[in-house]
Amino acid sequence: MPEKFKPKPGQTDYTNARWAPVVNCIVRHGDKILIVKRSSDLRFYPGLWNGIGGFLDDEKSLEEKVKEELGEEIGLREEEIISIKLGEVFDFDDPAIGKTWVTHPVLVDAATDRVVLDWEAQEYKWVKPEELKNFETAAGFLRTVENFFNLKES
């Protein structure tokens, strides 16, 4: 099990904060997006499917944070990123855990479908956005995806 989070110098610990700014990245390769099943060791939404995310807890720019999270969590290198597009920032209140996520949705087009997971995820799948209804997803994830894709059934 990972150690309790210890903020680095200049980093804010949002673990117990009521409001927390986060980035949630939808990685797209071709016509599919990457979803990861969150590790059972994680405090928030263990075992649920999500994009690649993290707290916006330091002085890095959003683009720097996206590249950092993608590198750490799935092994995506900067030169494998084709584009990064910011969606509409939204607040998502989750009364079950007493937290409001200030979510910065990001769509990342990747030149590869190679994935090397770190400890934060136990499994991954490449799926079409409309297939997400078949997965148990983390709170707010579908709204993140809807920033970039129409999930309504036709």
Tab-separated table of N, CA and C in Angstrom:
chain	number	residue	atom	x	y	z
A	1	MET	N	0.851	-1.189	0.000
A	1	MET	CA	0.000	0.000	0.000
A	1	MET	C	0.890	1.243	0.000
A	2	PRO	N	0.544	2.262	-0.810
A	2	PRO	CA	1.379	3.464	-0.852
A	2	PRO	C	1.361	4.199	0.480
A	3	GLU	N	2.428	4.926	0.708
A	3	GLU	CA	2.510	5.716	1.934
A	3	GLU	C	1.489	6.841	1.915
A	4	LYS	N	1.175	7.359	3.100
A	4	LYS	CA	0.295	8.523	3.211
A	4	LYS	C	0.943	9.667	2.441
A	5	PHE	N	0.105	10.444	1.746
A	5	PHE	CA	0.607	11.557	0.938
A	5	PHE	C	1.363	12.556	1.802
A	6	LYS	N	2.570	12.894	1.356
A	6	LYS	CA	3.376	13.923	2.026
A	6	LYS	C	3.680	14.987	0.990
A	7	PRO	N	3.118	16.204	1.164
A	7	PRO	CA	3.363	17.256	0.170
A	7	PRO	C	4.842	17.603	0.054
A	8	LYS	N	5.259	17.817	-1.190
A	8	LYS	CA	6.613	18.304	-1.447
A	8	LYS	C	6.619	19.808	-1.187
A	9	PRO	N	7.790	20.423	-1.052
A	9	PRO	CA	7.824	21.875	-0.883
A	9	PRO	C	7.073	22.571	-2.023
A	10	GLY	N	6.191	23.508	-1.681
A	10	GLY	CA	5.419	24.243	-2.665
A	10	GLY	C	4.152	23.535	-3.109
A	11	GLN	N	3.880	22.368	-2.541
A	11	GLN	CA	2.712	21.583	-2.926
A	11	GLN	C	1.637	21.692	-1.842
A	12	THR	N	0.371	21.752	-2.256
A	12	THR	CA	-0.752	21.842	-1.325
A	12	THR	C	-1.376	20.463	-1.158
A	13	ASP	N	-1.716	20.111	0.066
A	13	ASP	CA	-2.370	18.829	0.346
A	13	ASP	C	-3.881	19.047	0.378
A	14	TYR	N	-4.575	18.566	-0.664
A	14	TYR	CA	-6.032	18.708	-0.754
A	14	TYR	C	-6.764	17.458	-0.258
A	15	THR	N	-6.054	16.528	0.345
A	15	THR	CA	-6.647	15.256	0.760
A	15	THR	C	-7.921	15.461	1.576
A	16	ASN	N	-7.888	16.350	2.547
A	16	ASN	CA	-9.047	16.555	3.423
A	16	ASN	C	-9.776	17.867	3.165
A	17	ALA	N	-9.421	18.560	2.093
A	17	ALA	CA	-10.062	19.845	1.785
A	17	ALA	C	-11.471	19.610	1.246
A	18	ARG	N	-12.366	20.553	1.513
A	18	ARG	CA	-13.749	20.459	1.019
A	18	ARG	C	-13.804	20.648	-0.502
A	19	TRP	N	-12.994	21.565	-1.031
A	19	TRP	CA	-12.910	21.839	-2.473
A	19	TRP	C	-11.514	21.441	-2.941
A	20	ALA	N	-11.439	20.775	-4.080
A	20	ALA	CA	-10.127	20.343	-4.565
A	20	ALA	C	-10.044	20.491	-6.090
A	21	PRO	N	-9.055	21.266	-6.565
A	21	PRO	CA	-8.858	21.392	-8.010
A	21	PRO	C	-8.121	20.177	-8.557
A	22	VAL	N	-8.684	19.589	-9.626
A	22	VAL	CA	-8.089	18.400	-10.228
A	22	VAL	C	-8.098	18.511	-11.748
A	23	VAL	N	-7.232	17.730	-12.368
A	23	VAL	CA	-7.251	17.559	-13.820
A	23	VAL	C	-7.697	16.124	-14.080
A	24	ASN	N	-8.533	15.943	-15.100
A	24	ASN	CA	-8.933	14.597	-15.514
A	24	ASN	C	-8.713	14.523	-17.017
A	25	CYS	N	-7.793	13.660	-17.423
A	25	CYS	CA	-7.377	13.561	-18.823
A	25	CYS	C	-8.047	12.391	-19.524
A	26	ILE	N	-8.635	12.703	-20.659
A	26	ILE	CA	-9.147	11.679	-21.550
A	26	ILE	C	-8.074	11.498	-22.623
A	27	VAL	N	-7.457	10.332	-22.663
A	27	VAL	CA	-6.430	10.046	-23.656
A	27	VAL	C	-7.101	9.324	-24.816
A	28	ARG	N	-6.931	9.881	-26.029
A	28	ARG	CA	-7.546	9.299	-27.228
A	28	ARG	C	-6.458	8.824	-28.181
A	29	HIS	N	-6.679	7.635	-28.707
A	29	HIS	CA	-5.821	7.113	-29.773
A	29	HIS	C	-6.764	6.533	-30.814
A	30	GLY	N	-6.759	7.109	-32.005
A	30	GLY	CA	-7.710	6.690	-33.027
A	30	GLY	C	-9.127	7.027	-32.588
A	31	ASP	N	-10.023	6.042	-32.645
A	31	ASP	CA	-11.417	6.298	-32.264
A	31	ASP	C	-11.736	5.797	-30.857
A	32	LYS	N	-10.693	5.468	-30.086
A	32	LYS	CA	-10.918	4.945	-28.732
A	32	LYS	C	-10.259	5.842	-27.683
A	33	ILE	N	-10.812	5.744	-26.471
A	33	ILE	CA	-10.237	6.480	-25.344
A	33	ILE	C	-9.766	5.479	-24.291
A	34	LEU	N	-8.810	5.909	-23.501
A	34	LEU	CA	-8.235	5.066	-22.455
A	34	LEU	C	-9.012	5.253	-21.157
A	35	ILE	N	-9.388	4.139	-20.548
A	35	ILE	CA	-9.924	4.196	-19.186
A	35	ILE	C	-9.056	3.292	-18.326
A	36	VAL	N	-8.875	3.696	-17.084
A	36	VAL	CA	-8.086	2.905	-16.143
A	36	VAL	C	-8.943	2.565	-14.930
A	37	LYS	N	-8.761	1.340	-14.433
A	37	LYS	CA	-9.454	0.916	-13.218
A	37	LYS	C	-8.569	1.294	-12.039
A	38	ARG	N	-9.102	2.181	-11.210
A	38	ARG	CA	-8.316	2.728	-10.105
A	38	ARG	C	-7.926	1.645	-9.098
A	39	SER	N	-6.727	1.748	-8.590
A	39	SER	CA	-6.206	0.791	-7.626
A	39	SER	C	-7.074	0.739	-6.369
A	40	SER	N	-7.148	-0.425	-5.781
A	40	SER	CA	-7.895	-0.580	-4.526
A	40	SER	C	-7.184	0.134	-3.377
A	41	ASP	N	-5.941	0.558	-3.577
A	41	ASP	CA	-5.189	1.292	-2.550
A	41	ASP	C	-5.506	2.781	-2.517
A	42	LEU	N	-6.229	3.281	-3.517
A	42	LEU	CA	-6.510	4.716	-3.574
A	42	LEU	C	-7.646	5.093	-2.629
A	43	ARG	N	-7.540	6.282	-2.055
A	43	ARG	CA	-8.543	6.762	-1.102
A	43	ARG	C	-9.863	7.096	-1.793
A	44	PHE	N	-9.791	7.712	-2.973
A	44	PHE	CA	-10.995	8.134	-3.672
A	44	PHE	C	-11.292	7.199	-4.840
A	45	TYR	N	-12.503	6.654	-4.870
A	45	TYR	CA	-13.024	5.837	-5.970
A	45	TYR	C	-12.183	4.607	-6.313
A	46	PRO	N	-11.732	3.847	-5.304
A	46	PRO	CA	-10.965	2.632	-5.604
A	46	PRO	C	-11.811	1.643	-6.410
A	47	GLY	N	-11.167	1.000	-7.382
A	47	GLY	CA	-11.834	-0.023	-8.173
A	47	GLY	C	-12.780	0.486	-9.250
A	48	LEU	N	-12.898	1.809	-9.398
A	48	LEU	CA	-13.781	2.369	-10.418
A	48	LEU	C	-12.959	2.822	-11.627
A	49	TRP	N	-13.600	2.885	-12.779
A	49	TRP	CA	-12.942	3.298	-14.019
A	49	TRP	C	-12.934	4.818	-14.125
A	50	ASN	N	-11.846	5.358	-14.660
A	50	ASN	CA	-11.670	6.810	-14.731
A	50	ASN	C	-10.664	7.135	-15.835
A	51	GLY	N	-10.464	8.425	-16.042
A	51	GLY	CA	-9.384	8.884	-16.902
A	51	GLY	C	-8.119	8.990	-16.063
A	52	ILE	N	-7.122	9.651	-16.605
A	52	ILE	CA	-5.870	9.880	-15.883
A	52	ILE	C	-5.986	11.228	-15.191
A	53	GLY	N	-5.791	11.249	-13.891
A	53	GLY	CA	-6.019	12.498	-13.176
A	53	GLY	C	-5.048	12.739	-12.050
A	54	GLY	N	-5.213	13.926	-11.498
A	54	GLY	CA	-4.398	14.293	-10.355
A	54	GLY	C	-4.814	15.647	-9.825
A	55	PHE	N	-4.371	15.909	-8.621
A	55	PHE	CA	-4.633	17.203	-7.995
A	55	PHE	C	-3.794	18.288	-8.668
A	56	LEU	N	-4.377	19.464	-8.812
A	56	LEU	CA	-3.623	20.643	-9.264
A	56	LEU	C	-3.115	21.306	-7.991
A	57	ASP	N	-1.995	20.810	-7.515
A	57	ASP	CA	-1.549	21.122	-6.155
A	57	ASP	C	-0.179	21.777	-6.079
A	58	ASP	N	0.291	22.305	-7.218
A	58	ASP	CA	1.592	22.978	-7.190
A	58	ASP	C	1.591	24.120	-8.203
A	59	GLU	N	2.729	24.666	-8.477
A	59	GLU	CA	2.834	25.843	-9.345
A	59	GLU	C	2.956	25.511	-10.827
A	60	LYS	N	2.898	24.236	-11.174
A	60	LYS	CA	3.038	23.853	-12.581
A	60	LYS	C	1.830	24.347	-13.385
A	61	SER	N	2.057	24.614	-14.678
A	61	SER	CA	0.954	24.975	-15.561
A	61	SER	C	0.101	23.731	-15.787
A	62	LEU	N	-1.104	23.928	-16.301
A	62	LEU	CA	-1.991	22.801	-16.565
A	62	LEU	C	-1.335	21.833	-17.559
A	63	GLU	N	-0.734	22.367	-18.606
A	63	GLU	CA	-0.068	21.519	-19.603
A	63	GLU	C	1.073	20.724	-18.973
A	64	GLU	N	1.866	21.367	-18.117
A	64	GLU	CA	2.958	20.650	-17.435
A	64	GLU	C	2.402	19.542	-16.546
A	65	LYS	N	1.306	19.826	-15.847
A	65	LYS	CA	0.692	18.847	-14.949
A	65	LYS	C	0.143	17.663	-15.753
A	66	VAL	N	-0.493	17.941	-16.886
A	66	VAL	CA	-1.024	16.880	-17.747
A	66	VAL	C	0.117	15.959	-18.185
A	67	LYS	N	1.190	16.541	-18.684
A	67	LYS	CA	2.334	15.740	-19.148
A	67	LYS	C	2.929	14.916	-18.001
A	68	GLU	N	3.022	15.521	-16.816
A	68	GLU	CA	3.559	14.823	-15.648
A	68	GLU	C	2.688	13.617	-15.276
A	69	GLU	N	1.381	13.840	-15.175
A	69	GLU	CA	0.468	12.754	-14.787
A	69	GLU	C	0.479	11.627	-15.825
A	70	LEU	N	0.459	11.982	-17.112
A	70	LEU	CA	0.467	10.964	-18.157
A	70	LEU	C	1.769	10.165	-18.147
A	71	GLY	N	2.859	10.839	-17.881
A	71	GLY	CA	4.143	10.141	-17.793
A	71	GLY	C	4.186	9.190	-16.608
A	72	GLU	N	3.749	9.674	-15.453
A	72	GLU	CA	3.787	8.858	-14.237
A	72	GLU	C	2.812	7.682	-14.296
A	73	GLU	N	1.572	7.941	-14.704
A	73	GLU	CA	0.516	6.943	-14.552
A	73	GLU	C	0.407	5.947	-15.700
A	74	ILE	N	0.771	6.361	-16.931
A	74	ILE	CA	0.653	5.415	-18.054
A	74	ILE	C	1.912	5.354	-18.917
A	75	GLY	N	2.965	6.046	-18.521
A	75	GLY	CA	4.225	5.973	-19.267
A	75	GLY	C	4.216	6.686	-20.604
A	76	LEU	N	3.271	7.624	-20.796
A	76	LEU	CA	3.203	8.362	-22.060
A	76	LEU	C	4.268	9.455	-22.061
A	77	ARG	N	5.109	9.435	-23.081
A	77	ARG	CA	6.191	10.418	-23.177
A	77	ARG	C	5.707	11.662	-23.912
A	78	GLU	N	6.337	12.783	-23.627
A	78	GLU	CA	5.951	14.067	-24.221
A	78	GLU	C	5.921	14.006	-25.745
A	79	GLU	N	6.899	13.334	-26.342
A	79	GLU	CA	6.954	13.270	-27.807
A	79	GLU	C	5.838	12.385	-28.391
A	80	GLU	N	5.122	11.642	-27.557
A	80	GLU	CA	4.004	10.805	-28.013
A	80	GLU	C	2.663	11.544	-27.917
A	81	ILE	N	2.703	12.772	-27.405
A	81	ILE	CA	1.492	13.585	-27.290
A	81	ILE	C	1.338	14.418	-28.553
A	82	ILE	N	0.213	14.237	-29.247
A	82	ILE	CA	-0.060	14.991	-30.468
A	82	ILE	C	-0.656	16.357	-30.114
A	83	SER	N	-1.637	16.359	-29.200
A	83	SER	CA	-2.273	17.620	-28.807
A	83	SER	C	-2.884	17.502	-27.422
A	84	ILE	N	-3.073	18.661	-26.798
A	84	ILE	CA	-3.719	18.773	-25.489
A	84	ILE	C	-4.776	19.858	-25.613
A	85	LYS	N	-6.022	19.503	-25.309
A	85	LYS	CA	-7.125	20.463	-25.425
A	85	LYS	C	-7.882	20.531	-24.105
A	86	LEU	N	-8.047	21.743	-23.585
A	86	LEU	CA	-8.777	21.953	-22.334
A	86	LEU	C	-10.270	22.054	-22.613
A	87	GLY	N	-11.065	21.346	-21.811
A	87	GLY	CA	-12.517	21.445	-21.899
A	87	GLY	C	-13.021	22.517	-20.947
A	88	GLU	N	-14.331	22.531	-20.712
A	88	GLU	CA	-14.937	23.518	-19.833
A	88	GLU	C	-14.817	23.067	-18.379
A	89	VAL	N	-14.160	23.883	-17.569
A	89	VAL	CA	-13.974	23.575	-16.154
A	89	VAL	C	-15.334	23.554	-15.468
A	90	PHE	N	-15.532	22.558	-14.586
A	90	PHE	CA	-16.798	22.464	-13.859
A	90	PHE	C	-16.574	21.994	-12.431
A	91	ASP	N	-17.523	22.333	-11.566
A	91	ASP	CA	-17.522	21.850	-10.187
A	91	ASP	C	-18.398	20.606	-10.132
A	92	PHE	N	-17.923	19.585	-9.429
A	92	PHE	CA	-18.708	18.375	-9.249
A	92	PHE	C	-18.737	18.046	-7.761
A	93	ASP	N	-19.928	18.160	-7.178
A	93	ASP	CA	-20.081	17.905	-5.751
A	93	ASP	C	-20.377	16.421	-5.531
A	94	ASP	N	-19.612	15.793	-4.656
A	94	ASP	CA	-19.847	14.390	-4.304
A	94	ASP	C	-20.152	14.309	-2.814
A	95	PRO	N	-21.466	14.378	-2.456
A	95	PRO	CA	-21.834	14.366	-1.042
A	95	PRO	C	-21.415	13.090	-0.312
A	96	ALA	N	-21.250	11.995	-1.043
A	96	ALA	CA	-20.865	10.728	-0.402
A	96	ALA	C	-19.502	10.831	0.284
A	97	ILE	N	-18.624	11.687	-0.247
A	97	ILE	CA	-17.303	11.839	0.374
A	97	ILE	C	-17.076	13.256	0.902
A	98	GLY	N	-18.103	14.111	0.792
A	98	GLY	CA	-17.989	15.472	1.330
A	98	GLY	C	-16.956	16.320	0.618
A	99	LYS	N	-16.878	16.172	-0.701
A	99	LYS	CA	-15.875	16.927	-1.447
A	99	LYS	C	-16.483	17.462	-2.732
A	100	THR	N	-16.045	18.649	-3.111
A	100	THR	CA	-16.391	19.210	-4.410
A	100	THR	C	-15.120	19.267	-5.230
A	101	TRP	N	-15.161	18.605	-6.373
A	101	TRP	CA	-14.027	18.578	-7.293
A	101	TRP	C	-14.162	19.733	-8.278
A	102	VAL	N	-13.150	20.554	-8.375
A	102	VAL	CA	-13.098	21.604	-9.392
A	102	VAL	C	-12.307	20.975	-10.544
A	103	THR	N	-13.068	20.424	-11.495
A	103	THR	CA	-12.498	19.547	-12.521
A	103	THR	C	-12.103	20.307	-13.779
A	104	HIS	N	-10.869	20.087	-14.205
A	104	HIS	CA	-10.324	20.641	-15.441
A	104	HIS	C	-10.219	19.484	-16.433
A	105	PRO	N	-11.234	19.308	-17.302
A	105	PRO	CA	-11.185	18.212	-18.261
A	105	PRO	C	-10.211	18.519	-19.391
A	106	VAL	N	-9.459	17.497	-19.788
A	106	VAL	CA	-8.463	17.665	-20.835
A	106	VAL	C	-8.547	16.476	-21.788
A	107	LEU	N	-8.520	16.767	-23.088
A	107	LEU	CA	-8.469	15.730	-24.108
A	107	LEU	C	-7.054	15.706	-24.682
A	108	VAL	N	-6.426	14.544	-24.601
A	108	VAL	CA	-5.066	14.377	-25.097
A	108	VAL	C	-5.092	13.370	-26.244
A	109	ASP	N	-4.629	13.789	-27.407
A	109	ASP	CA	-4.481	12.855	-28.514
A	109	ASP	C	-3.073	12.268	-28.440
A	110	ALA	N	-3.015	10.933	-28.434
A	110	ALA	CA	-1.740	10.233	-28.294
A	110	ALA	C	-1.377	9.514	-29.583
A	111	ALA	N	-0.088	9.469	-29.875
A	111	ALA	CA	0.414	8.826	-31.087
A	111	ALA	C	0.582	7.320	-30.898
A	112	THR	N	0.318	6.818	-29.704
A	112	THR	CA	0.519	5.402	-29.405
A	112	THR	C	-0.600	4.895	-28.502
A	113	ASP	N	-0.810	3.576	-28.532
A	113	ASP	CA	-1.752	2.975	-27.583
A	113	ASP	C	-0.998	2.155	-26.528
A	114	ARG	N	0.323	2.328	-26.488
A	114	ARG	CA	1.152	1.650	-25.484
A	114	ARG	C	0.873	2.255	-24.112
A	115	VAL	N	0.631	1.406	-23.125
A	115	VAL	CA	0.333	1.864	-21.772
A	115	VAL	C	1.186	1.072	-20.786
A	116	VAL	N	1.860	1.785	-19.883
A	116	VAL	CA	2.602	1.150	-18.795
A	116	VAL	C	2.044	1.739	-17.499
A	117	LEU	N	1.230	0.931	-16.805
A	117	LEU	CA	0.557	1.426	-15.599
A	117	LEU	C	1.501	1.515	-14.408
A	118	ASP	N	1.284	2.545	-13.569
A	118	ASP	CA	1.956	2.598	-12.281
A	118	ASP	C	0.991	2.029	-11.234
A	119	TRP	N	1.279	2.223	-9.960
A	119	TRP	CA	0.486	1.633	-8.872
A	119	TRP	C	-0.930	2.201	-8.755
A	120	GLU	N	-1.205	3.365	-9.378
A	120	GLU	CA	-2.504	4.009	-9.201
A	120	GLU	C	-3.630	3.312	-9.955
A	121	ALA	N	-3.298	2.434	-10.900
A	121	ALA	CA	-4.327	1.717	-11.657
A	121	ALA	C	-3.974	0.237	-11.707
A	122	GLN	N	-5.014	-0.596	-11.723
A	122	GLN	CA	-4.784	-2.035	-11.739
A	122	GLN	C	-5.095	-2.669	-13.097
A	123	GLU	N	-5.715	-1.889	-13.988
A	123	GLU	CA	-6.120	-2.428	-15.285
A	123	GLU	C	-6.411	-1.249	-16.210
A	124	TYR	N	-6.366	-1.490	-17.515
A	124	TYR	CA	-6.749	-0.442	-18.467
A	124	TYR	C	-7.458	-1.066	-19.657
A	125	LYS	N	-8.233	-0.247	-20.359
A	125	LYS	CA	-8.917	-0.673	-21.574
A	125	LYS	C	-8.998	0.528	-22.517
A	126	TRP	N	-8.951	0.237	-23.806
A	126	TRP	CA	-9.229	1.229	-24.840
A	126	TRP	C	-10.661	0.968	-25.285
A	127	VAL	N	-11.539	1.966	-25.162
A	127	VAL	CA	-12.957	1.789	-25.480
A	127	VAL	C	-13.458	2.963	-26.314
A	128	LYS	N	-14.553	2.739	-27.006
A	128	LYS	CA	-15.226	3.842	-27.678
A	128	LYS	C	-16.016	4.600	-26.613
A	129	PRO	N	-16.090	5.926	-26.714
A	129	PRO	CA	-16.774	6.705	-25.666
A	129	PRO	C	-18.179	6.192	-25.347
A	130	GLU	N	-18.921	5.769	-26.360
A	130	GLU	CA	-20.290	5.314	-26.109
A	130	GLU	C	-20.339	3.993	-25.331
A	131	GLU	N	-19.212	3.302	-25.188
A	131	GLU	CA	-19.158	2.057	-24.417
A	131	GLU	C	-19.022	2.292	-22.915
A	132	LEU	N	-18.797	3.543	-22.508
A	132	LEU	CA	-18.579	3.837	-21.091
A	132	LEU	C	-19.767	3.432	-20.209
A	133	LYS	N	-20.958	3.390	-20.798
A	133	LYS	CA	-22.149	3.015	-20.019
A	133	LYS	C	-22.032	1.584	-19.482
A	134	ASN	N	-21.122	0.788	-20.026
A	134	ASN	CA	-20.924	-0.593	-19.587
A	134	ASN	C	-19.926	-0.718	-18.435
A	135	PHE	N	-19.420	0.409	-17.947
A	135	PHE	CA	-18.400	0.395	-16.897
A	135	PHE	C	-18.866	1.188	-15.685
A	136	GLU	N	-18.423	0.761	-14.513
A	136	GLU	CA	-18.702	1.512	-13.294
A	136	GLU	C	-17.608	2.574	-13.164
A	137	THR	N	-18.002	3.826	-13.416
A	137	THR	CA	-17.016	4.910	-13.486
A	137	THR	C	-17.023	5.768	-12.222
A	138	ALA	N	-15.906	6.433	-11.998
A	138	ALA	CA	-15.764	7.340	-10.854
A	138	ALA	C	-16.727	8.513	-11.014
A	139	ALA	N	-17.149	9.061	-9.893
A	139	ALA	CA	-18.076	10.195	-9.887
A	139	ALA	C	-17.526	11.334	-10.737
A	140	GLY	N	-18.367	11.872	-11.622
A	140	GLY	CA	-17.972	13.006	-12.438
A	140	GLY	C	-17.237	12.666	-13.719
A	141	PHE	N	-16.814	11.404	-13.893
A	141	PHE	CA	-16.024	11.057	-15.077
A	141	PHE	C	-16.826	11.202	-16.368
A	142	LEU	N	-18.080	10.781	-16.354
A	142	LEU	CA	-18.880	10.899	-17.583
A	142	LEU	C	-19.050	12.358	-17.988
A	143	ARG	N	-19.191	13.234	-17.010
A	143	ARG	CA	-19.302	14.662	-17.334
A	143	ARG	C	-18.005	15.169	-17.965
A	144	THR	N	-16.880	14.671	-17.503
A	144	THR	CA	-15.593	15.028	-18.107
A	144	THR	C	-15.569	14.594	-19.571
A	145	VAL	N	-15.975	13.364	-19.828
A	145	VAL	CA	-15.971	12.835	-21.193
A	145	VAL	C	-16.941	13.617	-22.082
A	146	GLU	N	-18.089	13.997	-21.512
A	146	GLU	CA	-19.089	14.743	-22.288
A	146	GLU	C	-18.588	16.106	-22.750
A	147	ASN	N	-17.505	16.603	-22.159
A	147	ASN	CA	-16.886	17.841	-22.636
A	147	ASN	C	-16.416	17.701	-24.071
A	148	PHE	N	-16.086	16.479	-24.469
A	148	PHE	CA	-15.456	16.247	-25.767
A	148	PHE	C	-16.235	15.317	-26.691
A	149	PHE	N	-17.119	14.506	-26.120
A	149	PHE	CA	-17.852	13.497	-26.902
A	149	PHE	C	-19.323	13.533	-26.540
A	150	ASN	N	-20.176	13.259	-27.523
A	150	ASN	CA	-21.609	13.152	-27.283
A	150	ASN	C	-21.900	11.715	-26.865
A	151	LEU	N	-22.269	11.528	-25.589
A	151	LEU	CA	-22.519	10.185	-25.080
A	151	LEU	C	-23.988	9.779	-25.193
A	152	LYS	N	-24.818	10.663	-25.709
A	152	LYS	CA	-26.242	10.352	-25.855
A	152	LYS	C	-26.409	9.268	-26.916
A	153	GLU	N	-27.309	8.356	-26.620
A	153	GLU	CA	-27.587	7.293	-27.603
A	153	GLU	C	-28.379	7.876	-28.749
A	154	SER	N	-28.035	7.488	-29.960
A	154	SER	CA	-28.753	8.030	-31.115
A	154	SER	C	-29.948	7.182	-31.478
